[in-house]
mmCIF file of C-alpha atoms in Angstrom:
data_model
loop_
_atom_site.group_PDB
_atom_site.id
_atom_site.type_symbol
_atom_site.label_atom_id
_atom_site.label_comp_id
_atom_site.label_asym_id
_atom_site.label_seq_id
_atom_site.Cartn_x
_atom_site.Cartn_y
_atom_site.Cartn_z
ATOM 1 C CA MET A 22 -48.538 135.028 100.726
ATOM 2 C CA ALA A 23 -46.274 132.171 101.728
ATOM 3 C CA GLY A 24 -48.487 129.801 99.817
ATOM 4 C CA GLY A 25 -48.180 131.972 96.724
ATOM 5 C CA LEU A 26 -44.374 131.828 96.863
ATOM 6 C CA GLU A 27 -44.211 128.068 97.304
ATOM 7 C CA PRO A 28 -44.546 127.203 93.581
ATOM 8 C CA HIS A 29 -41.742 129.644 92.739
ATOM 9 C CA LEU A 30 -39.478 128.224 95.466
ATOM 10 C CA GLU A 31 -40.112 124.703 94.226
ATOM 11 C CA ALA A 32 -39.240 125.751 90.681
ATOM 12 C CA LEU A 33 -35.989 127.318 91.958
ATOM 13 C CA ARG A 34 -35.119 124.107 93.798
ATOM 14 C CA ARG A 35 -35.619 122.103 90.595
ATOM 15 C CA GLU A 36 -33.378 124.543 88.677
ATOM 16 C CA LEU A 37 -30.606 124.207 91.262
ATOM 17 C CA ARG A 38 -30.763 120.426 90.877
ATOM 18 C CA GLY A 39 -30.574 120.691 87.088
ATOM 19 C CA PRO A 40 -27.623 119.605 84.906
ATOM 20 C CA ALA A 41 -26.662 123.196 83.974
ATOM 21 C CA VAL A 42 -26.046 124.179 87.604
ATOM 22 C CA LEU A 43 -24.126 120.949 88.215
ATOM 23 C CA SER A 44 -21.886 121.704 85.248
ATOM 24 C CA VAL A 45 -21.168 125.190 86.602
ATOM 25 C CA LEU A 46 -20.308 123.783 90.020
ATOM 26 C CA ILE A 47 -17.955 121.182 88.512
ATOM 27 C CA ALA A 48 -16.269 123.897 86.436
ATOM 28 C CA LEU A 49 -15.799 126.103 89.515
ATOM 29 C CA ILE A 50 -14.303 123.214 91.475
ATOM 30 C CA ALA A 51 -11.921 122.408 88.591
ATOM 31 C CA VAL A 52 -10.802 126.058 88.438
ATOM 32 C CA ALA A 53 -10.229 126.113 92.208
ATOM 33 C CA ILE A 54 -8.147 122.908 92.083
ATOM 34 C CA THR A 55 -6.088 124.216 89.136
ATOM 35 C CA PHE A 56 -5.435 127.468 91.018
ATOM 36 C CA LEU A 57 -4.289 125.589 94.132
ATOM 37 C CA ILE A 58 -1.957 123.380 92.084
ATOM 38 C CA TRP A 59 -0.537 126.465 90.330
ATOM 39 C CA ARG A 60 0.066 128.177 93.687
ATOM 40 C CA PHE A 61 1.780 125.039 94.988
ATOM 41 C CA VAL A 62 4.052 124.768 91.939
ATOM 42 C CA GLN A 63 4.878 128.478 92.027
ATOM 43 C CA GLY A 64 5.636 128.232 95.726
ATOM 44 C CA ARG A 65 8.046 125.366 95.153
ATOM 45 C CA ARG A 66 9.687 127.196 92.250
ATOM 46 C CA SER A 67 10.089 130.443 94.191
ATOM 47 C CA SER A 68 11.828 128.492 96.965
ATOM 48 C CA ARG A 69 14.506 127.416 94.473
ATOM 49 C CA LYS A 70 16.830 130.391 94.046
ATOM 50 C CA ALA A 71 20.076 128.718 92.965
ATOM 51 C CA VAL A 72 21.636 128.854 89.507
ATOM 52 C CA LEU A 73 24.185 126.049 89.211
ATOM 53 C CA LEU A 74 27.268 126.425 87.010
ATOM 54 C CA LEU A 75 28.225 122.988 85.703
ATOM 55 C CA GLY A 76 30.722 121.692 83.161
ATOM 56 C CA LEU A 77 33.991 119.857 82.709
ATOM 57 C CA CYS A 78 37.272 121.069 84.166
ATOM 58 C CA ASP A 79 38.744 124.080 82.329
ATOM 59 C CA ALA A 80 35.471 124.951 80.616
ATOM 60 C CA GLY A 81 35.658 128.409 82.202
ATOM 61 C CA LYS A 82 32.985 128.117 84.916
ATOM 62 C CA THR A 83 34.946 129.862 87.660
ATOM 63 C CA LEU A 84 35.988 132.775 85.458
ATOM 64 C CA LEU A 85 32.387 133.095 84.251
ATOM 65 C CA PHE A 86 31.298 133.108 87.906
ATOM 66 C CA ALA A 87 33.802 135.873 88.748
ATOM 67 C CA ARG A 88 32.946 137.980 85.692
ATOM 68 C CA LEU A 89 29.216 137.863 86.392
ATOM 69 C CA LEU A 90 29.735 138.975 89.972
ATOM 70 C CA SER A 91 32.417 141.643 89.601
ATOM 71 C CA GLY A 92 32.955 142.177 85.874
ATOM 72 C CA ARG A 93 36.685 141.821 86.454
ATOM 73 C CA TYR A 94 39.123 139.238 85.090
ATOM 74 C CA ARG A 95 40.909 136.970 87.535
ATOM 75 C CA ASP A 96 43.266 134.035 87.238
ATOM 76 C CA THR A 97 41.526 130.797 88.202
ATOM 77 C CA GLN A 98 42.465 127.211 88.961
ATOM 78 C CA THR A 99 40.603 123.926 89.027
ATOM 79 C CA SER A 100 38.004 124.052 91.812
ATOM 80 C CA ILE A 101 37.752 121.291 94.400
ATOM 81 C CA THR A 102 34.794 122.756 96.253
ATOM 82 C CA ASP A 103 31.774 124.918 95.519
ATOM 83 C CA SER A 104 31.645 128.719 95.555
ATOM 84 C CA SER A 105 28.442 130.714 95.920
ATOM 85 C CA ALA A 106 27.363 134.364 95.900
ATOM 86 C CA VAL A 107 24.250 136.463 95.404
ATOM 87 C CA TYR A 108 23.881 137.797 91.861
ATOM 88 C CA ARG A 109 21.712 140.873 91.292
ATOM 89 C CA VAL A 110 19.880 140.545 87.986
ATOM 90 C CA SER A 111 18.308 144.024 87.994
ATOM 91 C CA ARG A 112 19.726 147.481 88.601
ATOM 92 C CA ASP A 113 17.301 148.244 91.401
ATOM 93 C CA LYS A 114 18.670 145.153 93.225
ATOM 94 C CA SER A 115 15.159 143.874 93.902
ATOM 95 C CA THR A 116 15.704 140.595 92.032
ATOM 96 C CA ASN A 117 18.528 138.201 92.711
ATOM 97 C CA VAL A 118 19.585 134.570 92.484
ATOM 98 C CA THR A 119 22.370 132.594 94.115
ATOM 99 C CA LEU A 120 25.101 131.584 91.700
ATOM 100 C CA ILE A 121 26.841 128.348 92.689
ATOM 101 C CA ASP A 122 30.009 127.300 90.883
ATOM 102 C CA LEU A 123 30.449 123.520 91.202
ATOM 103 C CA PRO A 124 33.682 121.566 90.622
ATOM 104 C CA GLY A 125 34.048 119.983 87.202
ATOM 105 C CA HIS A 126 36.465 117.206 88.112
ATOM 106 C CA GLU A 127 35.065 113.779 87.280
ATOM 107 C CA SER A 128 35.496 112.484 90.827
ATOM 108 C CA LEU A 129 33.664 115.452 92.398
ATOM 109 C CA ARG A 130 31.023 116.835 90.045
ATOM 110 C CA LEU A 131 28.224 114.331 90.687
ATOM 111 C CA GLN A 132 28.529 114.477 94.477
ATOM 112 C CA PHE A 133 28.284 118.272 94.383
ATOM 113 C CA LEU A 134 25.365 118.115 91.953
ATOM 114 C CA GLU A 135 23.642 115.760 94.395
ATOM 115 C CA ARG A 136 24.104 118.322 97.159
ATOM 116 C CA PHE A 137 22.634 121.300 95.305
ATOM 117 C CA LYS A 138 20.294 119.960 92.617
ATOM 118 C CA ALA A 139 17.103 120.259 94.688
ATOM 119 C CA ALA A 140 17.688 124.021 95.085
ATOM 120 C CA ALA A 141 18.325 124.645 91.389
ATOM 121 C CA ARG A 142 16.061 127.190 89.755
ATOM 122 C CA ALA A 143 18.235 127.016 86.648
ATOM 123 C CA ILE A 144 21.428 125.384 85.368
ATOM 124 C CA VAL A 145 24.196 126.902 83.261
ATOM 125 C CA PHE A 146 26.159 124.099 81.619
ATOM 126 C CA VAL A 147 29.444 125.620 80.428
ATOM 127 C CA VAL A 148 31.152 124.114 77.379
ATOM 128 C CA ASP A 149 34.692 124.801 76.162
ATOM 129 C CA SER A 150 33.937 125.654 72.522
ATOM 130 C CA VAL A 151 37.619 125.302 71.550
ATOM 131 C CA ALA A 152 38.196 121.846 73.059
ATOM 132 C CA PHE A 153 34.679 120.650 72.294
ATOM 133 C CA GLN A 154 35.531 118.378 69.370
ATOM 134 C CA ARG A 155 37.888 116.236 71.440
ATOM 135 C CA GLU A 156 35.787 116.455 74.621
ATOM 136 C CA VAL A 157 32.343 115.928 73.103
ATOM 137 C CA LYS A 158 31.908 112.404 74.508
ATOM 138 C CA ASP A 159 32.856 113.517 78.043
ATOM 139 C CA VAL A 160 30.630 116.602 77.790
ATOM 140 C CA ALA A 161 27.697 114.494 76.586
ATOM 141 C CA GLU A 162 28.262 111.894 79.319
ATOM 142 C CA PHE A 163 28.125 114.507 82.092
ATOM 143 C CA LEU A 164 25.147 116.294 80.539
ATOM 144 C CA TYR A 165 23.339 112.959 80.178
ATOM 145 C CA GLN A 166 23.845 112.238 83.880
ATOM 146 C CA VAL A 167 22.353 115.627 84.707
ATOM 147 C CA LEU A 168 19.362 115.280 82.385
ATOM 148 C CA VAL A 169 18.257 111.819 83.559
ATOM 149 C CA ASP A 170 18.500 112.698 87.244
ATOM 150 C CA SER A 171 15.063 112.207 88.823
ATOM 151 C CA THR A 172 15.180 115.468 90.805
ATOM 152 C CA VAL A 173 16.236 117.483 87.771
ATOM 153 C CA LEU A 174 13.492 115.884 85.665
ATOM 154 C CA ARG A 175 10.859 116.565 88.314
ATOM 155 C CA ASN A 176 11.828 120.211 88.954
ATOM 156 C CA ALA A 177 12.697 120.921 85.287
ATOM 157 C CA PRO A 178 15.009 123.901 85.926
ATOM 158 C CA ALA A 179 15.719 126.113 82.918
ATOM 159 C CA LEU A 180 18.918 124.987 81.171
ATOM 160 C CA LEU A 181 21.444 127.173 79.378
ATOM 161 C CA ILE A 182 24.276 125.631 77.363
ATOM 162 C CA ALA A 183 26.918 128.388 77.496
ATOM 163 C CA CYS A 184 29.332 127.878 74.592
ATOM 164 C CA ASN A 185 32.337 129.609 76.141
ATOM 165 C CA LYS A 186 35.690 130.830 74.744
ATOM 166 C CA GLN A 187 34.180 132.274 71.581
ATOM 167 C CA ASP A 188 37.033 134.805 71.523
ATOM 168 C CA VAL A 189 39.296 132.036 70.165
ATOM 169 C CA THR A 190 39.349 131.556 66.383
ATOM 170 C CA MET A 191 38.986 127.763 66.561
ATOM 171 C CA ALA A 192 35.864 127.895 68.773
ATOM 172 C CA LYS A 193 32.907 125.844 67.551
ATOM 173 C CA SER A 194 29.580 127.589 67.045
ATOM 174 C CA ALA A 195 26.587 127.084 69.328
ATOM 175 C CA LYS A 196 24.664 125.511 66.446
ATOM 176 C CA LEU A 197 27.361 122.893 65.787
ATOM 177 C CA ILE A 198 27.701 122.173 69.509
ATOM 178 C CA GLN A 199 23.939 121.640 69.776
ATOM 179 C CA GLN A 200 23.905 119.263 66.812
ATOM 180 C CA GLN A 201 26.872 117.249 68.094
ATOM 181 C CA LEU A 202 25.460 117.038 71.609
ATOM 182 C CA GLU A 203 22.086 115.822 70.346
ATOM 183 C CA LYS A 204 23.848 113.141 68.312
ATOM 184 C CA GLU A 205 26.014 111.992 71.232
ATOM 185 C CA LEU A 206 23.123 112.058 73.718
ATOM 186 C CA ASN A 207 21.051 109.981 71.325
ATOM 187 C CA THR A 208 23.885 107.426 71.108
ATOM 188 C CA LEU A 209 24.157 107.330 74.902
ATOM 189 C CA ARG A 210 20.422 106.839 75.225
ATOM 190 C CA VAL A 211 20.449 103.893 72.832
ATOM 191 C CA THR A 212 23.462 102.364 74.578
ATOM 192 C CA ARG A 213 21.977 102.756 78.064
ATOM 193 C CA SER A 214 18.546 101.438 77.082
ATOM 194 C CA ALA A 215 20.204 98.326 75.624
ATOM 195 C CA ALA A 216 22.261 97.722 78.779
ATOM 196 C CA PRO A 217 21.750 94.276 80.380
ATOM 197 C CA THR A 218 19.889 93.977 83.651
ATOM 198 C CA SER A 219 21.692 93.195 86.888
ATOM 199 C CA LEU A 220 21.239 90.033 88.933
ATOM 200 C CA ASP A 221 18.391 91.592 90.933
ATOM 201 C CA GLY A 222 16.565 92.425 87.710
ATOM 202 C CA SER A 223 17.156 96.163 87.720
ATOM 203 C CA ALA A 224 18.536 97.953 84.707
ATOM 204 C CA THR A 225 22.185 98.992 84.820
ATOM 205 C CA GLY A 226 21.585 101.938 82.499
ATOM 206 C CA GLY A 227 20.400 105.450 83.308
ATOM 207 C CA PRO A 228 17.584 105.953 85.808
ATOM 208 C CA ALA A 229 15.222 107.523 83.269
ATOM 209 C CA GLN A 230 14.477 107.587 79.570
ATOM 210 C CA LEU A 231 15.954 110.613 77.821
ATOM 211 C CA GLY A 232 13.643 112.262 75.314
ATOM 212 C CA LYS A 233 10.881 110.491 73.406
ATOM 213 C CA LYS A 234 10.998 106.789 72.769
ATOM 214 C CA GLY A 235 11.233 105.861 69.105
ATOM 215 C CA LYS A 236 12.540 109.278 68.021
ATOM 216 C CA ASP A 237 16.061 110.615 67.642
ATOM 217 C CA PHE A 238 16.854 112.831 70.606
ATOM 218 C CA ASP A 239 16.691 116.603 70.427
ATOM 219 C CA PHE A 240 16.598 119.141 73.252
ATOM 220 C CA SER A 241 12.983 120.159 72.553
ATOM 221 C CA GLN A 242 11.895 116.777 73.977
ATOM 222 C CA LEU A 243 13.050 117.662 77.500
ATOM 223 C CA PRO A 244 10.639 118.890 80.212
ATOM 224 C CA MET A 245 12.766 121.998 80.800
ATOM 225 C CA LYS A 246 13.397 124.861 78.393
ATOM 226 C CA VAL A 247 16.875 124.634 76.865
ATOM 227 C CA GLU A 248 18.745 127.511 75.241
ATOM 228 C CA PHE A 249 22.199 127.853 73.694
ATOM 229 C CA VAL A 250 24.319 131.026 73.750
ATOM 230 C CA GLU A 251 27.804 131.894 72.582
ATOM 231 C CA CYS A 252 29.913 133.732 75.136
ATOM 232 C CA SER A 253 33.426 134.514 76.279
ATOM 233 C CA ALA A 254 34.237 134.865 79.966
ATOM 234 C CA ARG A 255 37.777 135.872 79.053
ATOM 235 C CA GLY A 256 36.849 138.387 76.366
ATOM 236 C CA SER A 257 38.794 139.192 73.240
ATOM 237 C CA LYS A 258 41.250 141.400 75.166
ATOM 238 C CA GLY A 259 41.736 139.053 78.097
ATOM 239 C CA GLU A 260 42.652 140.735 81.376
ATOM 240 C CA GLU A 261 42.492 144.197 79.828
ATOM 241 C CA GLY A 262 39.032 143.894 78.283
ATOM 242 C CA GLU A 263 35.465 143.067 79.153
ATOM 243 C CA ALA A 264 33.818 139.682 78.934
ATOM 244 C CA ASP A 265 31.216 138.921 76.270
ATOM 245 C CA LEU A 266 28.398 137.641 78.487
ATOM 246 C CA GLU A 267 25.402 139.532 77.171
ATOM 247 C CA GLY A 268 23.511 136.353 76.211
ATOM 248 C CA VAL A 269 24.128 134.790 79.633
ATOM 249 C CA GLU A 270 23.067 137.952 81.474
ATOM 250 C CA LYS A 271 19.845 138.300 79.488
ATOM 251 C CA TRP A 272 19.015 134.660 80.176
ATOM 252 C CA LEU A 273 19.592 135.143 83.919
ATOM 253 C CA VAL A 274 17.114 138.023 83.903
ATOM 254 C CA LYS A 275 14.505 135.741 82.334
ATOM 255 C CA VAL A 276 14.923 132.887 84.801
ATOM 256 C CA ALA A 277 15.294 134.948 87.986
#
């Protein structure tokens, strides 16, 4: 009987050595590797629970921070250190992130960004929509420094540009702010890429190329997803009313 099975066993061995089986094995290995990489990336992302609030001084970051946490208005002053608190993004309190309000002063903001950037799951960059026209170069400069940071580029945290103070009549729209920022960031990119090299041969410009080479910059070229919302941390009735933060709150639910 064993002799009768031998031809069938030999045929099976030949089939297992065939190209079709090899292709299946390669495909299974590729799927396994992809799954492991996905688990690794998800693990790293889940370990980043911070949402950083960035922006220039007086953009309204600290009031936005307070409104998101308590819903109440409070008088604020220019921050010289960070503030952090757990923010519940769902009513059942099962999902939360850590909001971190970072100082916006020029002499402090980059050192605090350096401290917290590796933990950032997402970034809210707050813009003063009323003062934007006169501050656009400073806003773009700070945002550029954030976007070319190697850690930010590698982790690609979701980015929200929160166009604050929309309760004021002279506030610029989110669409105009986006267009002006893209224009200024493109100018900065060109300027930095044309910067002379230092004596040791290294470039004195930004540490990374912003956007796609040979094309005018727009936010869709970045590795992270970028959204713009109009909001008002103060609200149209100030201390007596509620803030208009619906767009920010919905975005936080998505990124949590």
